[in-house]
JSON list of C-alpha atoms in Angstrom, two decimals:
[
{"chain": "A", "resi": 20, "resn": "ASP", "atom": "CA", "xyz": [85.50, 121.78, 123.28]},
{"chain": "A", "resi": 21, "resn": "THR", "atom": "CA", "xyz": [86.16, 118.07, 123.08]},
{"chain": "A", "resi": 22, "resn": "GLY", "atom": "CA", "xyz": [89.50, 117.98, 121.31]},
{"chain": "A", "resi": 23, "resn": "VAL", "atom": "CA", "xyz": [91.05, 118.08, 117.88]},
{"chain": "A", "resi": 24, "resn": "SER", "atom": "CA", "xyz": [88.65, 117.18, 115.10]},
{"chain": "A", "resi": 25, "resn": "GLN", "atom": "CA", "xyz": [89.41, 116.13, 111.54]},
{"chain": "A", "resi": 26, "resn": "ASP", "atom": "CA", "xyz": [87.18, 115.88, 108.52]},
{"chain": "A", "resi": 27, "resn": "PRO", "atom": "CA", "xyz": [86.57, 113.63, 106.71]},
{"chain": "A", "resi": 28, "resn": "ARG", "atom": "CA", "xyz": [87.49, 110.53, 108.70]},
{"chain": "A", "resi": 29, "resn": "HIS", "atom": "CA", "xyz": [87.80, 108.47, 105.54]},
{"chain": "A", "resi": 30, "resn": "LYS", "atom": "CA", "xyz": [88.40, 109.43, 101.93]},
{"chain": "A", "resi": 31, "resn": "ILE", "atom": "CA", "xyz": [88.57, 107.15, 98.91]},
{"chain": "A", "resi": 32, "resn": "THR", "atom": "CA", "xyz": [89.69, 108.75, 95.68]},
{"chain": "A", "resi": 33, "resn": "LYS", "atom": "CA", "xyz": [90.98, 107.80, 92.28]},
{"chain": "A", "resi": 34, "resn": "ARG", "atom": "CA", "xyz": [94.57, 108.40, 91.28]},
{"chain": "A", "resi": 35, "resn": "GLY", "atom": "CA", "xyz": [95.02, 111.86, 89.82]},
{"chain": "A", "resi": 36, "resn": "GLN", "atom": "CA", "xyz": [92.24, 113.51, 91.79]},
{"chain": "A", "resi": 37, "resn": "ASN", "atom": "CA", "xyz": [92.75, 116.31, 94.29]},
{"chain": "A", "resi": 38, "resn": "VAL", "atom": "CA", "xyz": [91.74, 115.93, 97.93]},
{"chain": "A", "resi": 39, "resn": "THR", "atom": "CA", "xyz": [91.51, 118.36, 100.84]},
{"chain": "A", "resi": 40, "resn": "PHE", "atom": "CA", "xyz": [91.42, 117.54, 104.53]},
{"chain": "A", "resi": 41, "resn": "ARG", "atom": "CA", "xyz": [90.43, 119.82, 107.37]},
{"chain": "A", "resi": 42, "resn": "CYS", "atom": "CA", "xyz": [91.69, 120.01, 110.93]},
{"chain": "A", "resi": 43, "resn": "ASP", "atom": "CA", "xyz": [90.07, 121.99, 113.75]},
{"chain": "A", "resi": 44, "resn": "PRO", "atom": "CA", "xyz": [92.51, 122.27, 116.66]},
{"chain": "A", "resi": 45, "resn": "ILE", "atom": "CA", "xyz": [91.64, 122.74, 120.31]},
{"chain": "A", "resi": 46, "resn": "SER", "atom": "CA", "xyz": [90.52, 126.32, 120.88]},
{"chain": "A", "resi": 47, "resn": "GLU", "atom": "CA", "xyz": [93.37, 128.71, 121.64]},
{"chain": "A", "resi": 48, "resn": "HIS", "atom": "CA", "xyz": [96.03, 126.17, 120.67]},
{"chain": "A", "resi": 49, "resn": "ASN", "atom": "CA", "xyz": [98.38, 128.23, 118.54]},
{"chain": "A", "resi": 50, "resn": "ARG", "atom": "CA", "xyz": [100.60, 125.37, 117.36]},
{"chain": "A", "resi": 51, "resn": "LEU", "atom": "CA", "xyz": [99.35, 122.92, 114.74]},
{"chain": "A", "resi": 52, "resn": "TYR", "atom": "CA", "xyz": [101.10, 119.93, 113.20]},
{"chain": "A", "resi": 53, "resn": "TRP", "atom": "CA", "xyz": [100.32, 117.61, 110.30]},
{"chain": "A", "resi": 54, "resn": "TYR", "atom": "CA", "xyz": [101.69, 114.06, 110.22]},
{"chain": "A", "resi": 55, "resn": "ARG", "atom": "CA", "xyz": [101.34, 111.11, 107.87]},
{"chain": "A", "resi": 56, "resn": "GLN", "atom": "CA", "xyz": [101.21, 107.54, 109.15]},
{"chain": "A", "resi": 57, "resn": "THR", "atom": "CA", "xyz": [101.38, 104.41, 107.04]},
{"chain": "A", "resi": 58, "resn": "LEU", "atom": "CA", "xyz": [100.45, 100.96, 108.26]},
{"chain": "A", "resi": 59, "resn": "GLY", "atom": "CA", "xyz": [102.85, 99.57, 110.83]},
{"chain": "A", "resi": 60, "resn": "GLN", "atom": "CA", "xyz": [104.84, 102.80, 111.11]},
{"chain": "A", "resi": 61, "resn": "GLY", "atom": "CA", "xyz": [104.97, 105.74, 113.46]},
{"chain": "A", "resi": 62, "resn": "PRO", "atom": "CA", "xyz": [103.71, 109.16, 112.33]},
{"chain": "A", "resi": 63, "resn": "GLU", "atom": "CA", "xyz": [106.01, 111.14, 110.03]},
{"chain": "A", "resi": 64, "resn": "PHE", "atom": "CA", "xyz": [106.19, 114.89, 110.44]},
{"chain": "A", "resi": 65, "resn": "LEU", "atom": "CA", "xyz": [104.86, 116.86, 107.48]},
{"chain": "A", "resi": 66, "resn": "THR", "atom": "CA", "xyz": [104.50, 120.48, 108.54]},
{"chain": "A", "resi": 67, "resn": "TYR", "atom": "CA", "xyz": [104.09, 122.86, 111.48]},
{"chain": "A", "resi": 68, "resn": "PHE", "atom": "CA", "xyz": [102.17, 126.10, 111.96]},
{"chain": "A", "resi": 69, "resn": "GLN", "atom": "CA", "xyz": [102.51, 128.65, 114.71]},
{"chain": "A", "resi": 70, "resn": "ASN", "atom": "CA", "xyz": [99.34, 130.68, 114.45]},
{"chain": "A", "resi": 71, "resn": "GLU", "atom": "CA", "xyz": [98.94, 131.31, 110.70]},
{"chain": "A", "resi": 72, "resn": "ALA", "atom": "CA", "xyz": [102.65, 131.05, 109.87]},
{"chain": "A", "resi": 73, "resn": "GLN", "atom": "CA", "xyz": [103.95, 127.80, 108.38]},
{"chain": "A", "resi": 74, "resn": "LEU", "atom": "CA", "xyz": [107.35, 127.58, 110.07]},
{"chain": "A", "resi": 75, "resn": "GLU", "atom": "CA", "xyz": [108.60, 124.19, 108.99]},
{"chain": "A", "resi": 76, "resn": "LYS", "atom": "CA", "xyz": [107.94, 121.74, 106.17]},
{"chain": "A", "resi": 77, "resn": "SER", "atom": "CA", "xyz": [109.32, 118.25, 105.78]},
{"chain": "A", "resi": 78, "resn": "ARG", "atom": "CA", "xyz": [111.05, 117.16, 102.61]},
{"chain": "A", "resi": 79, "resn": "LEU", "atom": "CA", "xyz": [108.27, 114.55, 102.51]},
{"chain": "A", "resi": 80, "resn": "LEU", "atom": "CA", "xyz": [105.92, 117.37, 101.56]},
{"chain": "A", "resi": 81, "resn": "SER", "atom": "CA", "xyz": [106.32, 117.39, 97.79]},
{"chain": "A", "resi": 82, "resn": "ASP", "atom": "CA", "xyz": [105.04, 120.11, 95.49]},
{"chain": "A", "resi": 83, "resn": "ARG", "atom": "CA", "xyz": [101.73, 118.27, 95.30]},
{"chain": "A", "resi": 84, "resn": "PHE", "atom": "CA", "xyz": [101.10, 118.90, 98.98]},
{"chain": "A", "resi": 85, "resn": "SER", "atom": "CA", "xyz": [100.07, 122.25, 100.38]},
{"chain": "A", "resi": 86, "resn": "ALA", "atom": "CA", "xyz": [98.86, 123.25, 103.81]},
{"chain": "A", "resi": 87, "resn": "GLU", "atom": "CA", "xyz": [97.27, 126.43, 105.05]},
{"chain": "A", "resi": 88, "resn": "ARG", "atom": "CA", "xyz": [96.07, 127.83, 108.32]},
{"chain": "A", "resi": 89, "resn": "PRO", "atom": "CA", "xyz": [94.20, 131.04, 107.55]},
{"chain": "A", "resi": 90, "resn": "LYS", "atom": "CA", "xyz": [93.60, 133.25, 110.57]},
{"chain": "A", "resi": 91, "resn": "GLY", "atom": "CA", "xyz": [95.49, 130.81, 112.76]},
{"chain": "A", "resi": 92, "resn": "SER", "atom": "CA", "xyz": [92.47, 128.65, 113.50]},
{"chain": "A", "resi": 93, "resn": "PHE", "atom": "CA", "xyz": [91.55, 125.60, 111.41]},
{"chain": "A", "resi": 94, "resn": "SER", "atom": "CA", "xyz": [94.00, 124.15, 108.89]},
{"chain": "A", "resi": 95, "resn": "THR", "atom": "CA", "xyz": [93.65, 122.42, 105.55]},
{"chain": "A", "resi": 96, "resn": "LEU", "atom": "CA", "xyz": [95.96, 119.96, 103.84]},
{"chain": "A", "resi": 97, "resn": "GLU", "atom": "CA", "xyz": [95.53, 119.56, 100.10]},
{"chain": "A", "resi": 98, "resn": "ILE", "atom": "CA", "xyz": [97.03, 116.85, 97.96]},
{"chain": "A", "resi": 99, "resn": "GLN", "atom": "CA", "xyz": [96.95, 117.44, 94.23]},
{"chain": "A", "resi": 100, "resn": "ARG", "atom": "CA", "xyz": [97.15, 114.72, 91.58]},
{"chain": "A", "resi": 101, "resn": "THR", "atom": "CA", "xyz": [96.99, 111.96, 94.16]},
{"chain": "A", "resi": 102, "resn": "GLU", "atom": "CA", "xyz": [99.14, 108.85, 93.75]},
{"chain": "A", "resi": 103, "resn": "GLN", "atom": "CA", "xyz": [98.68, 105.40, 95.25]},
{"chain": "A", "resi": 104, "resn": "GLY", "atom": "CA", "xyz": [101.68, 106.06, 97.47]},
{"chain": "A", "resi": 105, "resn": "ASP", "atom": "CA", "xyz": [99.72, 108.86, 99.15]},
{"chain": "A", "resi": 106, "resn": "SER", "atom": "CA", "xyz": [97.44, 106.28, 100.77]},
{"chain": "A", "resi": 107, "resn": "ALA", "atom": "CA", "xyz": [97.93, 106.73, 104.51]},
{"chain": "A", "resi": 108, "resn": "MET", "atom": "CA", "xyz": [96.42, 108.12, 107.69]},
{"chain": "A", "resi": 109, "resn": "TYR", "atom": "CA", "xyz": [96.82, 111.89, 107.89]},
{"chain": "A", "resi": 110, "resn": "LEU", "atom": "CA", "xyz": [96.97, 113.10, 111.48]},
{"chain": "A", "resi": 111, "resn": "CYS", "atom": "CA", "xyz": [96.64, 116.59, 112.85]},
{"chain": "A", "resi": 112, "resn": "ALA", "atom": "CA", "xyz": [97.84, 117.65, 116.30]},
{"chain": "A", "resi": 113, "resn": "SER", "atom": "CA", "xyz": [97.70, 120.91, 118.22]},
{"chain": "A", "resi": 114, "resn": "SER", "atom": "CA", "xyz": [99.44, 122.31, 121.27]},
{"chain": "A", "resi": 115, "resn": "LEU", "atom": "CA", "xyz": [99.78, 125.47, 123.32]},
{"chain": "A", "resi": 116, "resn": "PHE", "atom": "CA", "xyz": [102.89, 127.60, 122.88]},
{"chain": "A", "resi": 117, "resn": "ARG", "atom": "CA", "xyz": [104.03, 127.25, 126.46]},
{"chain": "A", "resi": 118, "resn": "HIS", "atom": "CA", "xyz": [103.24, 123.54, 126.57]},
{"chain": "A", "resi": 119, "resn": "HIS", "atom": "CA", "xyz": [104.55, 122.61, 123.19]},
{"chain": "A", "resi": 120, "resn": "ASN", "atom": "CA", "xyz": [105.60, 119.20, 124.35]},
{"chain": "A", "resi": 121, "resn": "GLU", "atom": "CA", "xyz": [102.00, 118.20, 124.83]},
{"chain": "A", "resi": 122, "resn": "GLN", "atom": "CA", "xyz": [100.54, 117.51, 121.44]},
{"chain": "A", "resi": 123, "resn": "PHE", "atom": "CA", "xyz": [96.89, 116.52, 121.25]},
{"chain": "A", "resi": 124, "resn": "PHE", "atom": "CA", "xyz": [96.07, 114.45, 118.20]},
{"chain": "A", "resi": 125, "resn": "GLY", "atom": "CA", "xyz": [92.89, 114.24, 116.20]},
{"chain": "A", "resi": 126, "resn": "PRO", "atom": "CA", "xyz": [91.42, 110.92, 115.05]},
{"chain": "A", "resi": 127, "resn": "GLY", "atom": "CA", "xyz": [93.00, 111.25, 111.61]},
{"chain": "A", "resi": 128, "resn": "THR", "atom": "CA", "xyz": [91.78, 111.08, 108.03]},
{"chain": "A", "resi": 129, "resn": "ARG", "atom": "CA", "xyz": [92.39, 107.78, 106.30]},
{"chain": "A", "resi": 130, "resn": "LEU", "atom": "CA", "xyz": [93.08, 108.29, 102.60]},
{"chain": "A", "resi": 131, "resn": "THR", "atom": "CA", "xyz": [92.84, 105.46, 100.09]},
{"chain": "A", "resi": 132, "resn": "VAL", "atom": "CA", "xyz": [93.96, 106.18, 96.54]},
{"chain": "A", "resi": 133, "resn": "LEU", "atom": "CA", "xyz": [92.74, 103.63, 94.02]},
{"chain": "B", "resi": 5, "resn": "THR", "atom": "CA", "xyz": [119.07, 112.01, 110.15]},
{"chain": "B", "resi": 6, "resn": "GLN", "atom": "CA", "xyz": [117.69, 111.39, 113.63]},
{"chain": "B", "resi": 7, "resn": "LEU", "atom": "CA", "xyz": [115.99, 108.03, 114.09]},
{"chain": "B", "resi": 8, "resn": "LEU", "atom": "CA", "xyz": [114.19, 106.42, 116.98]},
{"chain": "B", "resi": 9, "resn": "GLU", "atom": "CA", "xyz": [114.20, 102.65, 117.02]},
{"chain": "B", "resi": 10, "resn": "GLN", "atom": "CA", "xyz": [111.75, 100.78, 119.17]},
{"chain": "B", "resi": 11, "resn": "SER", "atom": "CA", "xyz": [111.97, 97.20, 120.35]},
{"chain": "B", "resi": 12, "resn": "PRO", "atom": "CA", "xyz": [110.38, 94.82, 120.30]},
{"chain": "B", "resi": 13, "resn": "GLN", "atom": "CA", "xyz": [108.19, 95.53, 117.29]},
{"chain": "B", "resi": 14, "resn": "PHE", "atom": "CA", "xyz": [105.52, 93.12, 118.48]},
{"chain": "B", "resi": 15, "resn": "LEU", "atom": "CA", "xyz": [104.77, 91.73, 121.90]},
{"chain": "B", "resi": 16, "resn": "SER", "atom": "CA", "xyz": [102.04, 89.32, 122.93]},
{"chain": "B", "resi": 17, "resn": "ILE", "atom": "CA", "xyz": [101.75, 88.50, 126.62]},
{"chain": "B", "resi": 18, "resn": "GLN", "atom": "CA", "xyz": [99.30, 87.12, 129.15]},
{"chain": "B", "resi": 19, "resn": "GLU", "atom": "CA", "xyz": [97.37, 89.35, 131.48]},
{"chain": "B", "resi": 20, "resn": "GLY", "atom": "CA", "xyz": [99.30, 89.89, 134.71]},
{"chain": "B", "resi": 21, "resn": "GLU", "atom": "CA", "xyz": [102.76, 89.68, 133.16]},
{"chain": "B", "resi": 22, "resn": "ASN", "atom": "CA", "xyz": [105.32, 92.49, 133.21]},
{"chain": "B", "resi": 23, "resn": "LEU", "atom": "CA", "xyz": [106.95, 93.92, 130.12]},
{"chain": "B", "resi": 24, "resn": "THR", "atom": "CA", "xyz": [109.47, 96.53, 129.01]},
{"chain": "B", "resi": 25, "resn": "VAL", "atom": "CA", "xyz": [109.53, 98.43, 125.73]},
{"chain": "B", "resi": 26, "resn": "TYR", "atom": "CA", "xyz": [112.64, 100.26, 124.55]},
{"chain": "B", "resi": 27, "resn": "CYS", "atom": "CA", "xyz": [113.22, 103.38, 122.48]},
{"chain": "B", "resi": 28, "resn": "ASN", "atom": "CA", "xyz": [116.77, 104.01, 121.29]},
{"chain": "B", "resi": 29, "resn": "SER", "atom": "CA", "xyz": [118.61, 106.59, 119.25]},
{"chain": "B", "resi": 30, "resn": "SER", "atom": "CA", "xyz": [122.15, 107.64, 118.47]},
{"chain": "B", "resi": 31, "resn": "SER", "atom": "CA", "xyz": [121.01, 111.27, 118.79]},
{"chain": "B", "resi": 32, "resn": "VAL", "atom": "CA", "xyz": [120.33, 113.38, 121.83]},
{"chain": "B", "resi": 33, "resn": "PHE", "atom": "CA", "xyz": [116.79, 114.67, 122.28]},
{"chain": "B", "resi": 34, "resn": "SER", "atom": "CA", "xyz": [115.78, 117.62, 124.43]},
{"chain": "B", "resi": 35, "resn": "SER", "atom": "CA", "xyz": [112.65, 115.76, 125.46]},
{"chain": "B", "resi": 36, "resn": "LEU", "atom": "CA", "xyz": [110.97, 112.48, 124.73]},
{"chain": "B", "resi": 37, "resn": "GLN", "atom": "CA", "xyz": [107.32, 111.49, 124.80]},
{"chain": "B", "resi": 38, "resn": "TRP", "atom": "CA", "xyz": [105.43, 108.22, 124.95]},
{"chain": "B", "resi": 39, "resn": "TYR", "atom": "CA", "xyz": [102.07, 107.76, 123.28]},
{"chain": "B", "resi": 40, "resn": "ARG", "atom": "CA", "xyz": [99.55, 104.96, 122.98]},
{"chain": "B", "resi": 41, "resn": "GLN", "atom": "CA", "xyz": [97.51, 104.59, 119.82]},
{"chain": "B", "resi": 42, "resn": "GLU", "atom": "CA", "xyz": [94.49, 102.41, 119.23]},
{"chain": "B", "resi": 43, "resn": "PRO", "atom": "CA", "xyz": [93.35, 101.28, 115.77]},
{"chain": "B", "resi": 44, "resn": "GLY", "atom": "CA", "xyz": [91.67, 104.03, 113.77]},
{"chain": "B", "resi": 45, "resn": "GLU", "atom": "CA", "xyz": [92.51, 106.73, 116.31]},
{"chain": "B", "resi": 46, "resn": "GLY", "atom": "CA", "xyz": [95.22, 109.30, 116.84]},
{"chain": "B", "resi": 47, "resn": "PRO", "atom": "CA", "xyz": [98.01, 108.79, 119.40]},
{"chain": "B", "resi": 48, "resn": "VAL", "atom": "CA", "xyz": [97.27, 109.79, 122.99]},
{"chain": "B", "resi": 49, "resn": "LEU", "atom": "CA", "xyz": [100.09, 111.30, 125.06]},
{"chain": "B", "resi": 50, "resn": "LEU", "atom": "CA", "xyz": [101.06, 109.26, 128.13]},
{"chain": "B", "resi": 51, "resn": "VAL", "atom": "CA", "xyz": [104.10, 111.14, 129.44]},
{"chain": "B", "resi": 52, "resn": "THR", "atom": "CA", "xyz": [106.88, 113.59, 128.60]},
{"chain": "B", "resi": 53, "resn": "VAL", "atom": "CA", "xyz": [110.38, 113.18, 130.04]},
{"chain": "B", "resi": 54, "resn": "VAL", "atom": "CA", "xyz": [112.87, 116.03, 129.79]},
{"chain": "B", "resi": 55, "resn": "THR", "atom": "CA", "xyz": [115.74, 115.42, 132.21]},
{"chain": "B", "resi": 56, "resn": "GLY", "atom": "CA", "xyz": [118.42, 112.76, 131.75]},
{"chain": "B", "resi": 57, "resn": "GLY", "atom": "CA", "xyz": [117.85, 109.92, 134.23]},
{"chain": "B", "resi": 58, "resn": "GLU", "atom": "CA", "xyz": [114.29, 111.04, 134.93]},
{"chain": "B", "resi": 59, "resn": "VAL", "atom": "CA", "xyz": [111.79, 108.40, 136.04]},
{"chain": "B", "resi": 60, "resn": "LYS", "atom": "CA", "xyz": [108.03, 109.01, 135.88]},
{"chain": "B", "resi": 61, "resn": "LYS", "atom": "CA", "xyz": [105.26, 106.74, 137.03]},
{"chain": "B", "resi": 62, "resn": "LEU", "atom": "CA", "xyz": [101.72, 106.63, 135.74]},
{"chain": "B", "resi": 63, "resn": "LYS", "atom": "CA", "xyz": [99.84, 103.99, 137.74]},
{"chain": "B", "resi": 64, "resn": "ARG", "atom": "CA", "xyz": [101.29, 100.67, 136.48]},
{"chain": "B", "resi": 65, "resn": "LEU", "atom": "CA", "xyz": [103.46, 102.35, 133.84]},
{"chain": "B", "resi": 66, "resn": "THR", "atom": "CA", "xyz": [107.02, 103.46, 134.60]},
{"chain": "B", "resi": 67, "resn": "PHE", "atom": "CA", "xyz": [108.94, 105.62, 132.14]},
{"chain": "B", "resi": 68, "resn": "GLN", "atom": "CA", "xyz": [112.66, 106.28, 132.23]},
{"chain": "B", "resi": 69, "resn": "PHE", "atom": "CA", "xyz": [114.79, 108.70, 130.21]},
{"chain": "B", "resi": 70, "resn": "GLY", "atom": "CA", "xyz": [118.40, 107.66, 129.72]},
{"chain": "B", "resi": 71, "resn": "ASP", "atom": "CA", "xyz": [121.15, 109.67, 131.39]},
{"chain": "B", "resi": 72, "resn": "ALA", "atom": "CA", "xyz": [122.46, 110.80, 128.01]},
{"chain": "B", "resi": 73, "resn": "ARG", "atom": "CA", "xyz": [118.93, 111.58, 126.73]},
{"chain": "B", "resi": 74, "resn": "LYS", "atom": "CA", "xyz": [119.34, 109.18, 123.82]},
{"chain": "B", "resi": 75, "resn": "ASP", "atom": "CA", "xyz": [117.08, 106.39, 124.98]},
{"chain": "B", "resi": 76, "resn": "SER", "atom": "CA", "xyz": [114.01, 105.65, 127.03]},
{"chain": "B", "resi": 77, "resn": "SER", "atom": "CA", "xyz": [112.08, 102.70, 128.36]},
{"chain": "B", "resi": 78, "resn": "LEU", "atom": "CA", "xyz": [108.50, 101.98, 129.28]},
{"chain": "B", "resi": 79, "resn": "HIS", "atom": "CA", "xyz": [107.80, 99.28, 131.85]},
{"chain": "B", "resi": 80, "resn": "ILE", "atom": "CA", "xyz": [104.29, 97.97, 132.45]},
{"chain": "B", "resi": 81, "resn": "THR", "atom": "CA", "xyz": [103.60, 96.02, 135.63]},
{"chain": "B", "resi": 82, "resn": "ALA", "atom": "CA", "xyz": [100.81, 93.44, 135.73]},
{"chain": "B", "resi": 83, "resn": "ALA", "atom": "CA", "xyz": [99.58, 94.12, 132.21]},
{"chain": "B", "resi": 84, "resn": "GLN", "atom": "CA", "xyz": [95.85, 94.29, 131.58]},
{"chain": "B", "resi": 85, "resn": "THR", "atom": "CA", "xyz": [93.89, 93.73, 128.37]},
{"chain": "B", "resi": 86, "resn": "GLY", "atom": "CA", "xyz": [93.18, 97.47, 128.32]},
{"chain": "B", "resi": 87, "resn": "ASP", "atom": "CA", "xyz": [96.91, 98.09, 127.81]},
{"chain": "B", "resi": 88, "resn": "THR", "atom": "CA", "xyz": [96.66, 96.61, 124.31]},
{"chain": "B", "resi": 89, "resn": "GLY", "atom": "CA", "xyz": [97.70, 99.09, 121.64]},
{"chain": "B", "resi": 90, "resn": "LEU", "atom": "CA", "xyz": [100.55, 100.62, 119.66]},
{"chain": "B", "resi": 91, "resn": "TYR", "atom": "CA", "xyz": [103.12, 102.33, 121.89]},
{"chain": "B", "resi": 92, "resn": "LEU", "atom": "CA", "xyz": [105.09, 105.12, 120.25]},
{"chain": "B", "resi": 93, "resn": "CYS", "atom": "CA", "xyz": [108.01, 107.17, 121.48]},
{"chain": "B", "resi": 94, "resn": "ALA", "atom": "CA", "xyz": [108.67, 110.60, 119.99]},
{"chain": "B", "resi": 95, "resn": "GLY", "atom": "CA", "xyz": [111.61, 112.93, 120.38]},
{"chain": "B", "resi": 96, "resn": "ARG", "atom": "CA", "xyz": [111.75, 116.63, 119.74]},
{"chain": "B", "resi": 97, "resn": "SER", "atom": "CA", "xyz": [114.19, 117.40, 116.98]},
{"chain": "B", "resi": 98, "resn": "GLY", "atom": "CA", "xyz": [115.09, 121.05, 116.71]},
{"chain": "B", "resi": 99, "resn": "THR", "atom": "CA", "xyz": [112.58, 123.70, 117.66]},
{"chain": "B", "resi": 100, "resn": "TYR", "atom": "CA", "xyz": [109.38, 122.38, 116.16]},
{"chain": "B", "resi": 101, "resn": "LYS", "atom": "CA", "xyz": [109.81, 118.96, 114.63]},
{"chain": "B", "resi": 102, "resn": "TYR", "atom": "CA", "xyz": [109.01, 115.68, 116.34]},
{"chain": "B", "resi": 103, "resn": "ILE", "atom": "CA", "xyz": [110.47, 112.34, 115.31]},
{"chain": "B", "resi": 104, "resn": "PHE", "atom": "CA", "xyz": [108.39, 109.25, 116.05]},
{"chain": "B", "resi": 105, "resn": "GLY", "atom": "CA", "xyz": [109.66, 105.74, 116.54]},
{"chain": "B", "resi": 106, "resn": "THR", "atom": "CA", "xyz": [108.30, 102.81, 114.54]},
{"chain": "B", "resi": 107, "resn": "GLY", "atom": "CA", "xyz": [106.23, 101.65, 117.48]},
{"chain": "B", "resi": 108, "resn": "THR", "atom": "CA", "xyz": [105.72, 98.54, 119.57]},
{"chain": "B", "resi": 109, "resn": "ARG", "atom": "CA", "xyz": [102.45, 96.73, 119.05]},
{"chain": "B", "resi": 110, "resn": "LEU", "atom": "CA", "xyz": [101.37, 95.20, 122.34]},
{"chain": "B", "resi": 111, "resn": "LYS", "atom": "CA", "xyz": [98.64, 92.60, 122.73]},
{"chain": "B", "resi": 112, "resn": "VAL", "atom": "CA", "xyz": [97.62, 91.52, 126.20]},
{"chain": "B", "resi": 113, "resn": "LEU", "atom": "CA", "xyz": [95.68, 88.27, 126.27]},
{"chain": "B", "resi": 114, "resn": "ALA", "atom": "CA", "xyz": [93.04, 87.49, 128.89]}
]
């Protein structure tokens, strides 16, 4: 296992389309986080899963955003009816319960909404 | 709302120079982390500090957590071109949520 992986790495879509991103955490990491990062800014917290349970969601996560983590393994983040303001890097991170300070990040998915 | 402010925002120095980056907040954090991020990649964890006044060293990098756990600093001695990147601090807010600073973009020139 080489780390957290995300797919796709880049996504270009037209405004109004739906997009879905996938994150595969490090094996046996039961904590999974999604962040959004815009140019020149630090990552902003979106949501957190412990196993399959979504325990916290940011107010940034509007009704157009939904995240799932079926079976507590990989996770998906879907954005419906994309807007130009959704253009950003979407980062996924995972950690072990007892080492929750140590988040390991994936390479991110860069979304461009035209 | 908890915020982490980093300074300076940008820093360009010559190889061999020393530098310090600051991370400040009006809120107390139970722990604070420093990351380095390169273009097109996710952040990579450098260190976690948890005790007020704690100092940790990682080769040429020295990290300090303020006594009141509201601020932190990162000092780099004899910077190298490989230190170039975006340095981010992040504090744990509540049980699960992490707040990231705006970052300091460092460029080390040969």
